[in-house]
mmCIF file of C-alpha atoms and ligand atoms in Angstrom:
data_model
loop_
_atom_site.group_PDB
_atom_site.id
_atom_site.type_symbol
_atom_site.label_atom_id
_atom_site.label_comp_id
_atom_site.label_asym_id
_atom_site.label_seq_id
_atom_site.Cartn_x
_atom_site.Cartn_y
_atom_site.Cartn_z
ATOM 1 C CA UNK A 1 -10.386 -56.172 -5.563
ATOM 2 C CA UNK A 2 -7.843 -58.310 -7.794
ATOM 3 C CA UNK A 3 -6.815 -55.106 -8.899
ATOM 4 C CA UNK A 4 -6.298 -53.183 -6.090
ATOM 5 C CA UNK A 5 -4.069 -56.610 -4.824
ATOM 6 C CA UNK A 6 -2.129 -56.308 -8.010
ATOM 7 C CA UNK A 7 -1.356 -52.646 -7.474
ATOM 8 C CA UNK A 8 -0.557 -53.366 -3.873
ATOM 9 C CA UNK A 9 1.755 -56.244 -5.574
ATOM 10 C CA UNK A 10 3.548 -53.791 -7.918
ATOM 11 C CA UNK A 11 4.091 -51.263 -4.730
ATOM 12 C CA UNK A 12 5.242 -53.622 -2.699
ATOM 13 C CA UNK A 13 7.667 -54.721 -5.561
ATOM 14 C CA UNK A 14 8.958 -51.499 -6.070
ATOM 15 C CA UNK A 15 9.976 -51.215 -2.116
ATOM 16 C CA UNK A 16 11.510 -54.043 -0.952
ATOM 17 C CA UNK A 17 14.462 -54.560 -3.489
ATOM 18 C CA UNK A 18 15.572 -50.574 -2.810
ATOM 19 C CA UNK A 19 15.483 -51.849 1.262
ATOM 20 C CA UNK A 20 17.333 -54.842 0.607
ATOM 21 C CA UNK A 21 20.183 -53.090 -1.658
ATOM 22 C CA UNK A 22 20.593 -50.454 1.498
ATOM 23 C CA UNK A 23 21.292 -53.559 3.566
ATOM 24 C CA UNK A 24 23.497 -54.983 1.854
ATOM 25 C CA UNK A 25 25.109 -51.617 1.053
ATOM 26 C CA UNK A 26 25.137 -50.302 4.446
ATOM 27 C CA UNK A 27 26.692 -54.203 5.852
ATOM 28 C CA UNK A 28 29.509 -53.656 3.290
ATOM 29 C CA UNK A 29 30.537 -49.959 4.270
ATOM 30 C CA UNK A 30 29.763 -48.612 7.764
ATOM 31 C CA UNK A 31 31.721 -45.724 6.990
ATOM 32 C CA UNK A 32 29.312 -44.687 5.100
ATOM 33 C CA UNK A 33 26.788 -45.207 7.802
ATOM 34 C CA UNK A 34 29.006 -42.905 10.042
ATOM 35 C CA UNK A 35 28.873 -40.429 7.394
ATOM 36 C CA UNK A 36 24.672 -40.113 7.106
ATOM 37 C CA UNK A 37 24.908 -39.883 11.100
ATOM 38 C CA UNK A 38 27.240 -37.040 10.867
ATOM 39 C CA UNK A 39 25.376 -35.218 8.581
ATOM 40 C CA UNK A 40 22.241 -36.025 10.637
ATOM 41 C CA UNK A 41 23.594 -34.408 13.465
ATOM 42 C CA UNK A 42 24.831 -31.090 11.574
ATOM 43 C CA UNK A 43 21.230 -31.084 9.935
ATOM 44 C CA UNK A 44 19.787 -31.031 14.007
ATOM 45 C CA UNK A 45 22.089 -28.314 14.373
ATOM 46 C CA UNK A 46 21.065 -26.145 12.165
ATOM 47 C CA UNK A 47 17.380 -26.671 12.585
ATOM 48 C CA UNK A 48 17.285 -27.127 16.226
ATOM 49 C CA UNK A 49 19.529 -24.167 17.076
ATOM 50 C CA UNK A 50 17.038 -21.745 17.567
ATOM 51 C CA UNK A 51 16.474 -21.192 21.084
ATOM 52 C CA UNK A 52 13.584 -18.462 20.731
ATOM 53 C CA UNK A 53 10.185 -19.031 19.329
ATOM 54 C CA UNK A 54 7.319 -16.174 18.916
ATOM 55 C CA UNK A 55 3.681 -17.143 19.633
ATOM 56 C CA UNK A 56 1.561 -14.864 17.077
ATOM 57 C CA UNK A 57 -1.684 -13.876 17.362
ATOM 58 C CA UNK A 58 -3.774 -11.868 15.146
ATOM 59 C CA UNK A 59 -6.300 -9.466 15.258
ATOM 60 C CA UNK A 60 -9.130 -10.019 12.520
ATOM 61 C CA UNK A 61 -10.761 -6.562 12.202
ATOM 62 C CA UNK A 62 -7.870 -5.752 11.143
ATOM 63 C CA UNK A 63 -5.912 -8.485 9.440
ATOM 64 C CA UNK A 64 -7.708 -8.675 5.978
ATOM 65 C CA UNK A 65 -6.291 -4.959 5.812
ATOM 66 C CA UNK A 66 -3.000 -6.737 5.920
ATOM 67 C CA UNK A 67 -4.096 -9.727 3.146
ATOM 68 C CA UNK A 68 -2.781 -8.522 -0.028
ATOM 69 C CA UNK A 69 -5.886 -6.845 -1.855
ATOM 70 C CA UNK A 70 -5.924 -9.788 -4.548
ATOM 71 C CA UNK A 71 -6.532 -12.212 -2.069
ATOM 72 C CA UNK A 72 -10.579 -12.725 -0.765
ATOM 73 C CA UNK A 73 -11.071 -12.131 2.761
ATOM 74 C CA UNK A 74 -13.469 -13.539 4.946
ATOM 75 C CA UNK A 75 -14.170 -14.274 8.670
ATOM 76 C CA UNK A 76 -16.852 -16.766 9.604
ATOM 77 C CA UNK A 77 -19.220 -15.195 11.753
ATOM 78 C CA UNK A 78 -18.362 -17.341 15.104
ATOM 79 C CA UNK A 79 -14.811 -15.510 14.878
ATOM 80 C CA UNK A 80 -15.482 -12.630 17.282
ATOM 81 C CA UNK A 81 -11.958 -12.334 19.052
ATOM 82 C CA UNK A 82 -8.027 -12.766 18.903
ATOM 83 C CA UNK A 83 -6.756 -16.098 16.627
ATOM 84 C CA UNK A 84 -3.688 -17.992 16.914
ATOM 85 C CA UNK A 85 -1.476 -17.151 13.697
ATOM 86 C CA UNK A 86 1.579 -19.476 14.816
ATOM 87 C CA UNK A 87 3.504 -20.369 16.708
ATOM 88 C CA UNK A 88 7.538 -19.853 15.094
ATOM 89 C CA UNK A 89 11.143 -21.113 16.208
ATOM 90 C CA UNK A 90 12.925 -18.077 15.103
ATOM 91 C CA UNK A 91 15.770 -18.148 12.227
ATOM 92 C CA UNK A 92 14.396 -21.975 11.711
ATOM 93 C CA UNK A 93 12.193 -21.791 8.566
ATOM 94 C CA UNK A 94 11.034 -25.017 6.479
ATOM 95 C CA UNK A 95 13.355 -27.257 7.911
ATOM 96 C CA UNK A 96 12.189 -30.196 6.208
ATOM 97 C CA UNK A 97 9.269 -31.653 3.853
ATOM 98 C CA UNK A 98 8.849 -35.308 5.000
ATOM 99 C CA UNK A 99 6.853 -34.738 7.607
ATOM 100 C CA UNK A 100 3.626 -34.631 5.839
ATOM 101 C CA UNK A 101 0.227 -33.547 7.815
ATOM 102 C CA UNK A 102 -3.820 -35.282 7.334
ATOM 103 C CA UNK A 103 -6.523 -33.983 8.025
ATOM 104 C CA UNK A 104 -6.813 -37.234 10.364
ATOM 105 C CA UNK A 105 -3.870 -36.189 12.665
ATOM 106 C CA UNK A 106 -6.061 -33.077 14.069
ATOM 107 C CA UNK A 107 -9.290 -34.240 14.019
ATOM 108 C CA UNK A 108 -9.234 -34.260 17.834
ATOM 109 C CA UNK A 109 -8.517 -31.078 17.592
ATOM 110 C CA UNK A 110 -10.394 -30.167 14.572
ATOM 111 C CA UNK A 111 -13.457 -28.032 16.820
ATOM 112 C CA UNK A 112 -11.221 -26.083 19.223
ATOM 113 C CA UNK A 113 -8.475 -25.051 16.117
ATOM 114 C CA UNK A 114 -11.604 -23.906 13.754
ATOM 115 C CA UNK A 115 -12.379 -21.659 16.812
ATOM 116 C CA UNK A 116 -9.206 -20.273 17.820
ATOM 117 C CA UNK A 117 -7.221 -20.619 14.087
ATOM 118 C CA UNK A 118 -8.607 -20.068 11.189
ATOM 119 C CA UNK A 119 -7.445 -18.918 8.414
ATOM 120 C CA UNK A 120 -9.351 -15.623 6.584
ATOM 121 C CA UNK A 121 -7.970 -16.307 3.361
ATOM 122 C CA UNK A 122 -10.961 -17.355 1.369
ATOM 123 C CA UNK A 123 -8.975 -19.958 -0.976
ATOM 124 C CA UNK A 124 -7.008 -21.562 1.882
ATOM 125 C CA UNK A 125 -8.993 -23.861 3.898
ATOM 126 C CA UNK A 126 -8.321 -24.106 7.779
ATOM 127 C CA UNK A 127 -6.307 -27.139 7.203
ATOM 128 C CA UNK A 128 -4.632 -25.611 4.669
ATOM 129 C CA UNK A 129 -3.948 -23.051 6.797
ATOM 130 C CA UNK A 130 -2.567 -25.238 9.636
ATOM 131 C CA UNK A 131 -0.682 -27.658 7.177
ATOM 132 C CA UNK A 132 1.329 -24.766 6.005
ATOM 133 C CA UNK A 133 2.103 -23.651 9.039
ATOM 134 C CA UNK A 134 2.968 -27.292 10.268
ATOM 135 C CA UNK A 135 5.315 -27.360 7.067
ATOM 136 C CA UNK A 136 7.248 -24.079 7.421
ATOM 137 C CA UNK A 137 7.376 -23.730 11.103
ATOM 138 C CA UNK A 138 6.172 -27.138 13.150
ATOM 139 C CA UNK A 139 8.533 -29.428 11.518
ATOM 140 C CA UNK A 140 11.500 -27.126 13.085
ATOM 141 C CA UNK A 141 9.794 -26.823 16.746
ATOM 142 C CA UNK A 142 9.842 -30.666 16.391
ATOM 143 C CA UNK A 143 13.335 -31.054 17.376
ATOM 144 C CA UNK A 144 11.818 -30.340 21.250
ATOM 145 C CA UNK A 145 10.709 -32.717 23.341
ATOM 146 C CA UNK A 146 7.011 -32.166 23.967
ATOM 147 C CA UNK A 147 6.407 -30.468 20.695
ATOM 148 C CA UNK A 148 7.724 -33.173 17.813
ATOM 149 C CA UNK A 149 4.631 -34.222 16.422
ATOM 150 C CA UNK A 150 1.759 -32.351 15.104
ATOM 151 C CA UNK A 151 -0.782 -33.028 17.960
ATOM 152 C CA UNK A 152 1.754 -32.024 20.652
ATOM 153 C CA UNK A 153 2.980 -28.685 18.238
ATOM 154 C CA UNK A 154 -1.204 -27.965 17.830
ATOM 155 C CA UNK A 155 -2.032 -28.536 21.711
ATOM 156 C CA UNK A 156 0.454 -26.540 22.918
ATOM 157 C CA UNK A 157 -0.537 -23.708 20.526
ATOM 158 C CA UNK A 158 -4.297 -23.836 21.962
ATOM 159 C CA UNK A 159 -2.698 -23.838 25.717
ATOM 160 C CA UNK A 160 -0.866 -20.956 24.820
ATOM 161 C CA UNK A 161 -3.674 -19.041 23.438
ATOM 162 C CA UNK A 162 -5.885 -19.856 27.024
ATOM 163 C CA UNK A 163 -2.674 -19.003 28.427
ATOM 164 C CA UNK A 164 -2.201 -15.370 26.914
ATOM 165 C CA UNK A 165 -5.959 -14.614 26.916
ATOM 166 C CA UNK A 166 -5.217 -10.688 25.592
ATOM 167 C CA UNK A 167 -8.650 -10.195 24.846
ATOM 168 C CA UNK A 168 -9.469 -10.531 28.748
ATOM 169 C CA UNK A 169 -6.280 -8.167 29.267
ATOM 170 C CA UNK A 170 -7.373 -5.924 27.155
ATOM 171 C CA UNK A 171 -11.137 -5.407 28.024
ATOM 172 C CA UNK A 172 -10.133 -5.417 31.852
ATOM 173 C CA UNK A 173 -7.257 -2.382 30.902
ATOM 174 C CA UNK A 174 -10.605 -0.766 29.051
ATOM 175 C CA UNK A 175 -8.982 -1.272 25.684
ATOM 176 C CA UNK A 176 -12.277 -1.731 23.839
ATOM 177 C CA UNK A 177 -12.433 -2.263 19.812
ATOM 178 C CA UNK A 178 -13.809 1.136 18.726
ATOM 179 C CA UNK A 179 -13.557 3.170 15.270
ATOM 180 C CA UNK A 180 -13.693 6.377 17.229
ATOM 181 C CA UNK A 181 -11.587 5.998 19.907
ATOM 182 C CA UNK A 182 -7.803 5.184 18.965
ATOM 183 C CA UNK A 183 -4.895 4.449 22.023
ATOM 184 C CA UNK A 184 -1.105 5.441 22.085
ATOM 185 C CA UNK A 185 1.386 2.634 22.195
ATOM 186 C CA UNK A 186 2.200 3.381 25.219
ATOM 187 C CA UNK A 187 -1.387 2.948 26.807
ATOM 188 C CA UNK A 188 -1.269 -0.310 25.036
ATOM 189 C CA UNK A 189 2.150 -2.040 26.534
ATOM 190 C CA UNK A 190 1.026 -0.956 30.094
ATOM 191 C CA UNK A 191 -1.992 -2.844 29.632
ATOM 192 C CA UNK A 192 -0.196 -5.810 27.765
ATOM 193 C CA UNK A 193 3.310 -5.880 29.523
ATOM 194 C CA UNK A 194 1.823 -7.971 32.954
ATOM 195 C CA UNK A 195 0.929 -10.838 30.746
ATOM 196 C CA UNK A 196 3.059 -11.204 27.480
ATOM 197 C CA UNK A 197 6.096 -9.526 29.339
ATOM 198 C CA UNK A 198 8.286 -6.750 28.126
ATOM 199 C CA UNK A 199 9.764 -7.387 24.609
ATOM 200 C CA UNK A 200 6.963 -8.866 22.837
ATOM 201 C CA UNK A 201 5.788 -6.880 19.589
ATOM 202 C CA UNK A 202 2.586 -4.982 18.655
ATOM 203 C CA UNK A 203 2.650 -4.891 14.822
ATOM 204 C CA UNK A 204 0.062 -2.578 12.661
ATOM 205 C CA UNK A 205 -0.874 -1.875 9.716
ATOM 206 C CA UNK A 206 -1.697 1.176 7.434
ATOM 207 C CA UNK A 207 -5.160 1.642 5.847
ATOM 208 C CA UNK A 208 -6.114 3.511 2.779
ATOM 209 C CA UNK A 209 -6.885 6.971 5.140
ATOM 210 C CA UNK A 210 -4.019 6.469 6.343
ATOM 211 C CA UNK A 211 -4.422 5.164 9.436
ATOM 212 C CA UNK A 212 -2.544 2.930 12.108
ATOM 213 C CA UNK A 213 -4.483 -0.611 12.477
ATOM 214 C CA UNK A 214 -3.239 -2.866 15.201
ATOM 215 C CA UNK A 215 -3.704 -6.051 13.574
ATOM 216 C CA UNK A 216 -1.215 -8.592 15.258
ATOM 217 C CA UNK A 217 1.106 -9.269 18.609
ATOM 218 C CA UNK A 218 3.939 -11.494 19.172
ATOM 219 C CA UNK A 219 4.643 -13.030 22.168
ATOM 220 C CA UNK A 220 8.215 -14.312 22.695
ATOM 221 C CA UNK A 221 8.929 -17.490 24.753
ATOM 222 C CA UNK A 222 11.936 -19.608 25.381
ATOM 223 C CA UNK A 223 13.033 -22.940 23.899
ATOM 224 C CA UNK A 224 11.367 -23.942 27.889
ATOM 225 C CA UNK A 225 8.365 -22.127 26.847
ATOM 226 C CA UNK A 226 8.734 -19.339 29.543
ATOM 227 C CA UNK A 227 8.208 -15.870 28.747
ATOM 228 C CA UNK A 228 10.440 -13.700 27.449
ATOM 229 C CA UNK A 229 13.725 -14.443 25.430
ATOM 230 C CA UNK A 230 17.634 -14.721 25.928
ATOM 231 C CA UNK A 231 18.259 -13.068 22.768
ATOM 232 C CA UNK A 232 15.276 -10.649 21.659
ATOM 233 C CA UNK A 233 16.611 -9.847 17.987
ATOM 234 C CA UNK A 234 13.140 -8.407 16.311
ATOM 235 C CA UNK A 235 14.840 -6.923 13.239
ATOM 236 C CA UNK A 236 16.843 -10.192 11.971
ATOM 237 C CA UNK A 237 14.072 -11.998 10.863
ATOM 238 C CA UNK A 238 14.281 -13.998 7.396
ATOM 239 C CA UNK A 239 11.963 -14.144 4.513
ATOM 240 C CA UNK A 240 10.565 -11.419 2.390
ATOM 241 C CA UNK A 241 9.930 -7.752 4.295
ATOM 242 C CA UNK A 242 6.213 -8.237 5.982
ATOM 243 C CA UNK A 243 3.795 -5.860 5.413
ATOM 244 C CA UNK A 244 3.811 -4.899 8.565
ATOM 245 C CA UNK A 245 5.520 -3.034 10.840
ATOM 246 C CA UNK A 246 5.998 -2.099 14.865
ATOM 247 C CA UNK A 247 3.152 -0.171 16.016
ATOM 248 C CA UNK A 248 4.735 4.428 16.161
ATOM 249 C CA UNK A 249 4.812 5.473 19.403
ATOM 250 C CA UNK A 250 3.720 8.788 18.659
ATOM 251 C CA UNK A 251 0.755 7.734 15.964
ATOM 252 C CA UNK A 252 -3.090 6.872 17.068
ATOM 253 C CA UNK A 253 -3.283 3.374 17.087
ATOM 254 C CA UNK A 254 -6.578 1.626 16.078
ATOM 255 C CA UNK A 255 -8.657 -1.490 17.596
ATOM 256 C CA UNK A 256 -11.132 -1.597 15.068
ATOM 257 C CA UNK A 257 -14.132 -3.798 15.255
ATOM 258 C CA UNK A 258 -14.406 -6.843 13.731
ATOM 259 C CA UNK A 259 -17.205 -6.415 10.583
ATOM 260 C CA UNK A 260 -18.263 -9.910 9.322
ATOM 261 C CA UNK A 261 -20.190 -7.715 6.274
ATOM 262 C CA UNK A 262 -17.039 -5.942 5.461
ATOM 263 C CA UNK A 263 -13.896 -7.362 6.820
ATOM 264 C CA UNK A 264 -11.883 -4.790 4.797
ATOM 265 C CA UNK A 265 -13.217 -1.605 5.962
ATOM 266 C CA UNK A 266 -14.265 -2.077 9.080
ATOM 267 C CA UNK A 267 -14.875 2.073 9.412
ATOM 268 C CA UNK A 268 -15.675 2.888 6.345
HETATM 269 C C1 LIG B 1 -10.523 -15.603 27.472
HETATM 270 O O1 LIG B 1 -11.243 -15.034 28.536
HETATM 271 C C2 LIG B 1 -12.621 -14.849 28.250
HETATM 272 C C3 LIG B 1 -13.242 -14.053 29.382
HETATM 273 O O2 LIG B 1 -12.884 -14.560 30.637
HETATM 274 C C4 LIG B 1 -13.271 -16.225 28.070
HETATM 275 O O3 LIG B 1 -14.633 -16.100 27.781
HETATM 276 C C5 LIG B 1 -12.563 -16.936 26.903
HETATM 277 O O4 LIG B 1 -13.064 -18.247 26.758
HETATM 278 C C6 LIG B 1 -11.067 -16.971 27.140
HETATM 279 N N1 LIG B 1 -10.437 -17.470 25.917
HETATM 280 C C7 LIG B 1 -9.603 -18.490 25.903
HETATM 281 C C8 LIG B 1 -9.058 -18.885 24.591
HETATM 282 O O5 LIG B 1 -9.286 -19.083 26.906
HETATM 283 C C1 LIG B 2 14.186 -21.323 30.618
HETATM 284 O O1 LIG B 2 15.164 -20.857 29.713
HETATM 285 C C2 LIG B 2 15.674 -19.585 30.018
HETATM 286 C C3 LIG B 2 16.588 -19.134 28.883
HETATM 287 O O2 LIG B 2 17.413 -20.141 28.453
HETATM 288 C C4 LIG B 2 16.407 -19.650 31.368
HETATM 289 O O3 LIG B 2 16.920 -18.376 31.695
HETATM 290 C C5 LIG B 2 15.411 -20.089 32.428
HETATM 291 O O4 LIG B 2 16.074 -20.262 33.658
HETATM 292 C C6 LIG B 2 14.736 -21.407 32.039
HETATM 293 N N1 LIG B 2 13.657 -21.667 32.976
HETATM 294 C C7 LIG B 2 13.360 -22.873 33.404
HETATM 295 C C8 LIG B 2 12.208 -22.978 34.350
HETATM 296 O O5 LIG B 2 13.968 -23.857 33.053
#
């Protein structure tokens, strides 16, 4: 107890004089006030100048095809559908580290996101998951009203998923997860197009026979959050090239099933 007091002493110690020298500093120059404002501003600029975001969700028969082979892959039996991925403000990447994220800030949450967000990569826990996600792309959608804290960022995320419910789409088009029977792009966006709009993006991967997976969709929404986007730029994305890549138009296009056993070969 008298230690934990000292320790507390010692913090405490360690705070106040740096707070009391950027008083006095600040009093004595308030140009130098102006200046941290400036560059405040031009930091919101930057960050908060994206004015698309892409909602991302991912298909798990076929996403630990897409996990880099070194990484364990595994999807807990109660995942039997669609998961969110994220939800990302586009050119607006890690905007900033302070804004850290506890397990405490989603435990509201906590059920509903282990159902519709988990993460498949055996080593990274679902928080994990989430907190990176938070990190790289959360923190820059917090420069909107209605999304600048975690809760609000995680809500709306779980709205949007009820909100694009593909796997209802898709099963009332007849688009069925089947090892047999593949579909052509095209049968795909007719079914898709009523609900996510026009320009969002149907991504697949190869697998070792050589074969077209669908394995995740993109759904692009306005800074308001209404479908569609004023500047639909799909190629000038940042970061390193995904493994991924648009669905052909001309290739057979798999919905495979989702195998708990075997999440990586899901036909064999
Ligand atoms: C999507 O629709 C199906 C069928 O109506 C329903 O069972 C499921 O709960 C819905 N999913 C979400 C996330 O709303
Ligand atoms: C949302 O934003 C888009 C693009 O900026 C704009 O065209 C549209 O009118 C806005 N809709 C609403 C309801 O504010």
């Amino acid at each position: 107890m008298l230690g934990s007091q000292l320790c507390l002493l010692v913090l405490l110690g360690a705070v106040v004089p740096t707070l009391q020298q950027r008083d006095q500093w600040s009093s004595l120059d308030h140009s130098n006030d102006y200046n941290y404002v400036r560059h405040d501003e031009e930091v919101q600029k930057t960050f908060c100048s994206w004015d698309c975001l892409k909602f991302t969700l991912q298909w798990p028969g076929a996403f630990c095809t897409y996990l880099n082979e070194k990484a364990k892959c595994v999807i807990q039996p109660e995942i039997n559908t669609w998961t969110i991925h994220g939800l990302w403000p586009q050119k607006a990447y890690n905007c900033c580290g302070c804004w850290h994220l506890f397990p405490s800030d989603l435990e509201v949450l906590d059920e509903e996101l282990s159902q519709e967000w988990p993460s498949f990569v055996k080593s990274k826990s679902y928080f994990q998951f989430w907190k990176m996600e938070w990190l790289k792309h959360g923190v820059c959608a917090a420069c909107v009203e209605g999304l600048n804290s975690p809760i609000k960022y995680f809500s709306l995320c779980l709205k949007l998923r009820q909100q694009f419910n593909i796997t209802r789409t898709l099963s009332e088009g007849n688009v069925v997860p089947s090892c047999d029977r593949p579909y052509k792009l095209a049968e795909l966006e007719e079914v898709l197009t009523p609900l996510i709009g026009e320009h969002h993006e149907i991504q697949c991967i190869k697998d070792k026979q050589d074969r077209e997976l669908w394995f995740q969709v993109k759904i692009p929404l306005s800074r308001n959050l209404t479908l569609g986007c004023p500047q639909p730029n799909p190629t000038a994305e940042r970061g390193p090239p995904p493994a991924g890549h648009p669905c052909p138009s001309q290739t057979p296009i798999y919905l495979v099933p989702i195998d708990h056993e075997n999440p990586r070969k899901p036909c064999g």
